């Protein structure tokens, strides 16, 4: 079998699961990695402990492969929010962000500013339809603006930001920080446009909670102080007891403590799976399923308010029916798992979503006509 066929065959979630933008059921590879390392740590043998300690390096290497970066630019964190804290706490100046961003961005930025003693300030923007475009960012620029933090894919609208366009409008003097939780591994992207990329494997990578990561480029490390770093973030060769060494000369400077080996093992397994199948091939399969969902929604007269153009979307389809909650309840009763939020129904397939699941969604919409039309 081809690698993509192996990857698609590994999806074993319940039929009707269309909620990948909220949570990704763990893959067989992630589950196997967890069990394997649990066995290694069950005896206390030095070789088992040493083997699991190496999972962090494996995760850094696997994530770096998907980012097109060096492993020493990647750190492993409990979540993408932990990674964002590292980045935002060390910035100075005005940081541009949409006020409608996911709370991991807005709250983290606000708290970092409050603790900065005035050296950091949020600059909130309200772009149309929550879509952070280059034009919307350009209007907020002035000499005080030092960075932009943005979700690569907006959780409300499913809009995929144009990183190259944002990079161009920001220029070389400002940093671009990207939350890639809703796109990493399932969208082809030139991540070199971003100075910092943070993500979490618990959705599209199918690796569960605790599998966050960040990539800090050399330029980012020149401008972001490692304010929140801990004992493993120094230049010391061993335990930095009785000394206060300088920060590490790599992205490790933005780390706090040794990562959970179980989480690192799951992250490494999920990233390696995607790399073996090919991000482009996974993205094409996901796009095919998004097209199928759009066609089903159109056939049943349900308004779609998310982006339709492949270059402006990832895996999120947002429906705006007459009664979102009633439609969500009807879908749930039919065994379809989606998210109802902010007056809309968010539907999110994956590359491995089956024809059976798409058929269940089609039938459920047919049986809920009274709730679908605005």
Short mmCIF file of C-alpha atoms in Angstrom, two decimals:
data_model
loop_
_atom_site.label_atom_id
_atom_site.label_comp_id
_atom_site.label_asym_id
_atom_site.label_seq_id
_atom_site.Cartn_x
_atom_site.Cartn_y
_atom_site.Cartn_z
CA UNK A 1 0.00 0.00 0.00
CA UNK A 2 1.04 3.58 -0.55
CA UNK A 3 1.83 5.66 2.55
CA UNK A 4 -1.33 7.75 2.07
CA UNK A 5 -3.43 4.58 1.92
CA UNK A 6 -1.89 3.38 5.18
CA UNK A 7 -2.61 6.78 6.70
CA UNK A 8 -6.24 6.85 5.57
CA UNK A 9 -6.74 3.27 6.77
CA UNK A 10 -5.61 4.27 10.27
CA UNK A 11 -8.73 6.36 10.91
CA UNK A 12 -10.96 4.33 13.22
CA UNK A 13 -13.13 6.97 14.94
CA UNK A 14 -16.89 6.46 15.15
CA UNK A 15 -18.90 7.05 11.95
CA UNK A 16 -20.38 10.54 11.92
CA UNK A 17 -17.36 12.23 13.49
CA UNK A 18 -17.04 15.69 11.91
CA UNK A 19 -15.50 17.63 14.78
CA UNK A 20 -11.76 17.51 14.07
CA UNK A 21 -11.41 21.25 14.63
CA UNK A 22 -12.39 20.63 18.28
CA UNK A 23 -10.61 17.34 19.02
CA UNK A 24 -8.88 14.63 17.07
CA UNK A 25 -9.45 11.07 18.27
CA UNK A 26 -6.05 9.50 18.89
CA UNK A 27 -4.49 7.58 16.04
CA UNK A 28 -3.35 3.96 16.41
CA UNK A 29 0.26 5.15 16.12
CA UNK A 30 -0.15 7.64 18.98
CA UNK A 31 -1.85 5.03 21.14
CA UNK A 32 0.86 2.48 20.41
CA UNK A 33 3.59 4.98 21.30
CA UNK A 34 1.88 5.68 24.62
CA UNK A 35 1.56 2.01 25.54
CA UNK A 36 5.08 1.18 24.43
CA UNK A 37 6.67 3.89 26.55
CA UNK A 38 4.47 3.07 29.53
CA UNK A 39 5.94 -0.43 29.41
CA UNK A 40 9.48 0.96 29.20
CA UNK A 41 8.91 3.05 32.31
CA UNK A 42 7.25 0.27 34.28
CA UNK A 43 10.45 -1.39 35.49
CA UNK A 44 12.72 1.52 36.42
CA UNK A 45 15.54 0.11 34.29
CA UNK A 46 18.02 2.80 33.20
CA UNK A 47 17.78 1.79 29.54
CA UNK A 48 14.00 2.22 29.58
CA UNK A 49 14.22 5.65 31.18
CA UNK A 50 16.93 6.69 28.71
CA UNK A 51 14.87 5.48 25.75
CA UNK A 52 11.84 7.52 26.73
CA UNK A 53 13.99 10.58 27.44
CA UNK A 54 14.94 10.53 23.78
CA UNK A 55 11.35 11.05 22.66
CA UNK A 56 11.73 14.83 22.93
CA UNK A 57 14.48 14.81 20.31
CA UNK A 58 12.34 12.56 18.11
CA UNK A 59 9.40 14.96 18.41
CA UNK A 60 11.58 17.99 17.63
CA UNK A 61 12.99 16.26 14.56
CA UNK A 62 9.57 15.16 13.30
CA UNK A 63 7.97 18.57 13.78
CA UNK A 64 10.97 20.29 12.20
CA UNK A 65 10.57 18.03 9.18
CA UNK A 66 7.01 19.25 8.65
CA UNK A 67 8.04 22.87 9.19
CA UNK A 68 11.08 22.71 6.94
CA UNK A 69 13.24 23.91 9.83
CA UNK A 70 16.10 22.73 12.00
CA UNK A 71 15.33 20.56 15.04
CA UNK A 72 17.15 23.03 17.31
CA UNK A 73 14.55 25.65 16.37
CA UNK A 74 11.76 23.51 17.84
CA UNK A 75 10.69 23.12 21.45
CA UNK A 76 8.05 20.83 22.94
CA UNK A 77 5.39 22.29 25.28
CA UNK A 78 2.28 21.11 27.14
CA UNK A 79 0.11 23.19 24.76
CA UNK A 80 0.21 25.89 22.11
CA UNK A 81 -0.82 28.40 24.78
CA UNK A 82 2.27 27.55 26.82
CA UNK A 83 4.33 28.14 23.68
CA UNK A 84 2.59 31.46 23.00
CA UNK A 85 3.29 32.56 26.56
CA UNK A 86 6.98 32.05 25.91
CA UNK A 87 6.84 34.17 22.76
CA UNK A 88 4.60 37.00 23.92
CA UNK A 89 6.15 37.46 27.37
CA UNK A 90 9.50 38.28 25.79
CA UNK A 91 8.32 40.87 23.28
CA UNK A 92 8.47 44.66 23.40
CA UNK A 93 6.35 47.29 21.64
CA UNK A 94 2.85 47.09 20.18
CA UNK A 95 1.68 43.62 19.15
CA UNK A 96 -1.17 43.55 16.63
CA UNK A 97 -3.92 40.95 17.05
CA UNK A 98 -7.56 40.54 16.17
CA UNK A 99 -9.86 41.01 19.16
CA UNK A 100 -11.84 38.04 17.79
CA UNK A 101 -8.93 35.60 17.96
CA UNK A 102 -9.18 32.38 19.94
CA UNK A 103 -8.68 33.11 23.67
CA UNK A 104 -5.30 31.39 23.68
CA UNK A 105 -4.14 34.44 21.71
CA UNK A 106 -6.19 37.27 23.22
CA UNK A 107 -5.91 36.37 26.89
CA UNK A 108 -2.25 35.37 26.65
CA UNK A 109 -1.38 38.66 24.94
CA UNK A 110 -3.38 40.71 27.44
CA UNK A 111 -1.78 38.98 30.44
CA UNK A 112 1.71 39.33 28.99
CA UNK A 113 1.14 43.04 28.48
CA UNK A 114 -0.20 43.50 32.01
CA UNK A 115 2.94 41.88 33.43
CA UNK A 116 5.37 43.76 31.19
CA UNK A 117 5.51 47.04 33.07
CA UNK A 118 4.51 48.95 29.98
CA UNK A 119 7.07 47.60 27.53
CA UNK A 120 4.41 45.51 25.70
CA UNK A 121 0.96 46.65 24.55
CA UNK A 122 -1.76 44.88 22.56
CA UNK A 123 -3.04 46.68 19.47
CA UNK A 124 -6.45 45.19 18.83
CA UNK A 125 -7.97 45.21 15.37
CA UNK A 126 -11.46 44.18 14.25
CA UNK A 127 -11.11 42.89 10.68
CA UNK A 128 -14.25 42.22 8.67
CA UNK A 129 -15.61 38.74 9.23
CA UNK A 130 -12.74 38.03 11.67
CA UNK A 131 -10.48 37.52 8.65
CA UNK A 132 -7.00 38.89 9.37
CA UNK A 133 -5.90 40.08 5.94
CA UNK A 134 -2.82 42.01 4.87
CA UNK A 135 -4.97 45.12 4.31
CA UNK A 136 -6.43 44.92 7.82
CA UNK A 137 -2.95 44.65 9.31
CA UNK A 138 -1.54 47.46 7.15
CA UNK A 139 -4.06 49.88 8.63
CA UNK A 140 -2.74 49.16 12.13
CA UNK A 141 0.95 49.61 11.37
CA UNK A 142 3.09 52.43 12.70
CA UNK A 143 6.66 52.64 14.05
CA UNK A 144 5.58 51.33 17.46
CA UNK A 145 4.22 48.06 16.02
CA UNK A 146 6.77 45.28 16.47
CA UNK A 147 4.81 42.09 15.78
CA UNK A 148 1.60 40.44 14.63
CA UNK A 149 0.13 37.34 16.27
CA UNK A 150 -2.47 35.54 14.18
CA UNK A 151 -4.22 32.21 13.84
CA UNK A 152 -3.28 30.56 10.58
CA UNK A 153 -6.88 29.30 10.38
CA UNK A 154 -9.57 31.30 12.18
CA UNK A 155 -11.62 29.09 14.49
CA UNK A 156 -14.84 31.05 13.79
CA UNK A 157 -14.78 31.49 10.03
CA UNK A 158 -12.37 28.80 8.88
CA UNK A 159 -10.45 31.48 6.99
CA UNK A 160 -6.82 30.61 6.25
CA UNK A 161 -4.57 33.64 6.57
CA UNK A 162 -2.20 34.51 3.75
CA UNK A 163 1.12 34.23 5.56
CA UNK A 164 3.14 35.39 2.58
CA UNK A 165 0.92 38.48 2.24
CA UNK A 166 1.17 39.20 5.96
CA UNK A 167 4.94 38.78 5.82
CA UNK A 168 5.14 41.26 2.96
CA UNK A 169 3.10 43.95 4.69
CA UNK A 170 4.98 43.51 7.98
CA UNK A 171 8.36 43.75 6.31
CA UNK A 172 11.59 42.54 7.87
CA UNK A 173 11.41 44.83 10.89
CA UNK A 174 8.43 43.14 12.55
CA UNK A 175 7.85 39.60 13.76
CA UNK A 176 5.08 37.30 12.55
CA UNK A 177 3.80 34.88 15.21
CA UNK A 178 1.43 32.18 13.94
CA UNK A 179 -0.89 29.88 15.87
CA UNK A 180 -1.09 26.84 13.58
CA UNK A 181 -3.32 24.63 15.72
CA UNK A 182 -6.04 24.46 13.04
CA UNK A 183 -3.75 23.79 10.10
CA UNK A 184 -0.45 22.17 11.01
CA UNK A 185 0.08 18.91 9.16
CA UNK A 186 -2.99 19.17 6.95
CA UNK A 187 -2.24 22.32 4.93
CA UNK A 188 0.69 22.91 2.62
CA UNK A 189 2.36 26.11 3.73
CA UNK A 190 5.70 27.87 3.47
CA UNK A 191 6.30 28.25 7.19
CA UNK A 192 9.45 30.26 6.52
CA UNK A 193 7.19 33.32 6.31
CA UNK A 194 6.65 33.10 10.09
CA UNK A 195 9.18 33.89 12.80
CA UNK A 196 7.34 31.87 15.44
CA UNK A 197 4.97 28.96 14.78
CA UNK A 198 3.09 27.33 17.65
CA UNK A 199 0.83 24.32 17.44
CA UNK A 200 -0.77 21.46 19.28
CA UNK A 201 -1.24 17.90 18.10
CA UNK A 202 -4.55 17.17 19.81
CA UNK A 203 -6.64 18.04 16.77
CA UNK A 204 -5.40 17.26 13.25
CA UNK A 205 -2.27 15.32 14.24
CA UNK A 206 -4.40 12.94 16.36
CA UNK A 207 -1.88 12.85 19.21
CA UNK A 208 -3.94 13.94 22.22
CA UNK A 209 -3.49 16.65 24.81
CA UNK A 210 -0.06 17.72 26.02
CA UNK A 211 1.51 17.65 22.55
CA UNK A 212 2.21 21.35 22.00
CA UNK A 213 5.25 22.70 20.22
CA UNK A 214 6.87 25.89 18.96
CA UNK A 215 9.38 26.89 16.37
CA UNK A 216 11.55 29.97 17.00
CA UNK A 217 13.68 31.15 14.09
CA UNK A 218 17.06 32.74 14.63
CA UNK A 219 15.52 36.17 14.04
CA UNK A 220 12.80 35.49 16.60
CA UNK A 221 15.41 34.51 19.17
CA UNK A 222 17.27 37.76 18.56
CA UNK A 223 14.14 39.77 19.45
CA UNK A 224 12.25 37.68 22.00
CA UNK A 225 13.76 37.44 25.48
CA UNK A 226 13.44 34.03 27.20
CA UNK A 227 11.55 35.50 30.15
CA UNK A 228 9.72 32.33 31.24
CA UNK A 229 12.56 29.86 30.79
CA UNK A 230 13.45 27.25 33.37
CA UNK A 231 16.20 24.87 34.35
CA UNK A 232 16.52 23.05 31.01
CA UNK A 233 16.72 26.31 29.06
CA UNK A 234 20.31 27.21 29.82
CA UNK A 235 23.69 26.80 28.18
CA UNK A 236 24.83 24.50 30.99
CA UNK A 237 25.85 21.00 29.95
CA UNK A 238 24.22 19.42 32.99
CA UNK A 239 22.15 20.42 35.98
CA UNK A 240 22.72 24.17 36.54
CA UNK A 241 23.09 23.91 40.31
CA UNK A 242 25.04 26.62 42.19
CA UNK A 243 25.42 28.63 38.94
CA UNK A 244 23.26 30.95 36.85
CA UNK A 245 24.20 30.17 33.25
CA UNK A 246 23.10 32.13 30.20
CA UNK A 247 20.07 31.03 28.14
CA UNK A 248 20.61 28.24 25.63
CA UNK A 249 21.78 29.29 22.17
CA UNK A 250 18.79 27.60 20.55
CA UNK A 251 15.01 27.49 20.84
CA UNK A 252 15.58 25.47 24.01
CA UNK A 253 15.91 28.88 25.70
CA UNK A 254 12.09 29.00 25.60
CA UNK A 255 11.54 25.88 27.70
CA UNK A 256 10.59 25.43 31.33
CA UNK A 257 11.09 21.81 32.35
CA UNK A 258 11.65 18.41 30.80
CA UNK A 259 8.71 17.52 28.52
CA UNK A 260 6.41 14.62 29.29
CA UNK A 261 7.95 11.67 27.39
CA UNK A 262 4.50 10.17 26.75
CA UNK A 263 3.38 13.41 25.08
CA UNK A 264 6.62 13.72 23.11
CA UNK A 265 6.28 10.13 21.90
CA UNK A 266 2.71 10.74 20.71
CA UNK A 267 3.70 13.97 18.99
CA UNK A 268 6.63 12.28 17.25
CA UNK A 269 4.38 9.45 16.07
CA UNK A 270 1.69 11.76 14.70
CA UNK A 271 4.13 14.06 12.91
CA UNK A 272 6.01 11.10 11.43
CA UNK A 273 2.76 9.64 10.09
CA UNK A 274 1.92 12.87 8.26
CA UNK A 275 5.45 13.23 6.93
CA UNK A 276 5.38 9.69 5.58
CA UNK A 277 2.06 10.24 3.82
CA UNK A 278 3.07 13.68 2.57
CA UNK A 279 1.48 16.92 3.73
CA UNK A 280 0.42 17.77 0.19
CA UNK A 281 -1.33 14.44 -0.25
CA UNK A 282 -3.05 14.70 3.14
CA UNK A 283 -4.12 18.25 2.30
CA UNK A 284 -5.56 17.10 -1.04
CA UNK A 285 -7.62 14.36 0.63
CA UNK A 286 -8.89 16.82 3.24
CA UNK A 287 -9.78 19.34 0.55
CA UNK A 288 -11.70 16.66 -1.31
CA UNK A 289 -13.81 15.99 1.79
CA UNK A 290 -14.39 19.70 2.36
CA UNK A 291 -15.64 19.94 -1.22
CA UNK A 292 -18.01 17.06 -0.54
CA UNK A 293 -19.41 18.78 2.56
CA UNK A 294 -19.87 22.04 0.67
CA UNK A 295 -21.77 20.20 -2.07
CA UNK A 296 -24.02 18.53 0.51
CA UNK A 297 -24.75 21.86 2.23
CA UNK A 298 -25.54 23.50 -1.11
CA UNK A 299 -27.82 20.68 -2.13
CA UNK A 300 -29.86 21.14 1.04
CA UNK A 301 -29.91 24.93 0.84
CA UNK A 302 -27.79 25.54 3.96
CA UNK A 303 -25.90 28.83 3.92
CA UNK A 304 -22.12 28.44 4.06
CA UNK A 305 -20.25 31.41 5.54
CA UNK A 306 -16.72 29.96 5.53
CA UNK A 307 -14.24 30.32 2.71
CA UNK A 308 -14.81 28.17 -0.36
CA UNK A 309 -11.58 28.91 -2.21
CA UNK A 310 -8.98 26.18 -1.51
CA UNK A 311 -6.25 28.77 -0.90
CA UNK A 312 -8.34 30.43 1.82
CA UNK A 313 -9.49 27.38 3.78
CA UNK A 314 -8.27 24.31 5.61
CA UNK A 315 -10.66 21.80 7.21
CA UNK A 316 -13.39 23.99 8.69
CA UNK A 317 -16.81 24.45 7.07
CA UNK A 318 -19.10 26.94 8.82
CA UNK A 319 -22.86 26.70 8.28
CA UNK A 320 -25.34 29.47 9.10
CA UNK A 321 -28.79 27.82 9.16
CA UNK A 322 -31.99 29.45 10.34
CA UNK A 323 -31.74 27.76 13.75
CA UNK A 324 -28.15 26.67 14.48
CA UNK A 325 -28.87 25.05 17.83
CA UNK A 326 -31.83 23.09 16.49
CA UNK A 327 -29.77 21.87 13.55
CA UNK A 328 -26.92 20.96 15.88
CA UNK A 329 -29.32 18.97 18.04
CA UNK A 330 -30.73 17.22 14.97
CA UNK A 331 -27.23 16.32 13.78
CA UNK A 332 -26.32 15.00 17.22
CA UNK A 333 -29.48 12.89 17.28
CA UNK A 334 -28.40 11.41 13.93
CA UNK A 335 -24.97 10.52 15.31
CA UNK A 336 -23.11 13.47 13.74
CA UNK A 337 -20.58 15.24 15.96
CA UNK A 338 -20.06 18.93 15.17
CA UNK A 339 -19.62 22.18 17.14
CA UNK A 340 -22.40 24.75 17.58
CA UNK A 341 -21.00 28.13 18.58
CA UNK A 342 -21.61 31.85 17.99
CA UNK A 343 -24.75 31.35 15.94
CA UNK A 344 -23.20 28.87 13.53
CA UNK A 345 -22.58 25.16 13.05
CA UNK A 346 -18.91 24.26 12.53
CA UNK A 347 -18.29 21.05 10.60
CA UNK A 348 -14.75 19.71 10.28
CA UNK A 349 -13.78 16.55 8.36
CA UNK A 350 -10.30 15.07 8.09
CA UNK A 351 -8.40 13.38 5.29
CA UNK A 352 -9.66 10.02 6.53
CA UNK A 353 -13.34 10.95 6.85
CA UNK A 354 -15.27 8.15 5.18
CA UNK A 355 -18.01 8.09 2.56
CA UNK A 356 -20.20 6.58 5.28
CA UNK A 357 -19.79 9.65 7.47
CA UNK A 358 -20.47 12.00 4.57
CA UNK A 359 -23.58 9.97 3.78
CA UNK A 360 -24.78 10.23 7.37
CA UNK A 361 -24.33 14.00 7.23
CA UNK A 362 -26.25 14.18 3.94
CA UNK A 363 -29.13 12.15 5.36
CA UNK A 364 -29.19 14.18 8.58
CA UNK A 365 -29.51 17.46 6.67
CA UNK A 366 -32.28 15.97 4.56
CA UNK A 367 -34.16 15.11 7.73
CA UNK A 368 -33.71 18.57 9.26
CA UNK A 369 -34.95 20.81 6.46
CA UNK A 370 -37.03 22.96 8.79
CA UNK A 371 -33.88 24.11 10.58
CA UNK A 372 -31.56 24.67 7.62
CA UNK A 373 -32.91 27.55 5.58
CA UNK A 374 -32.37 31.10 6.73
#
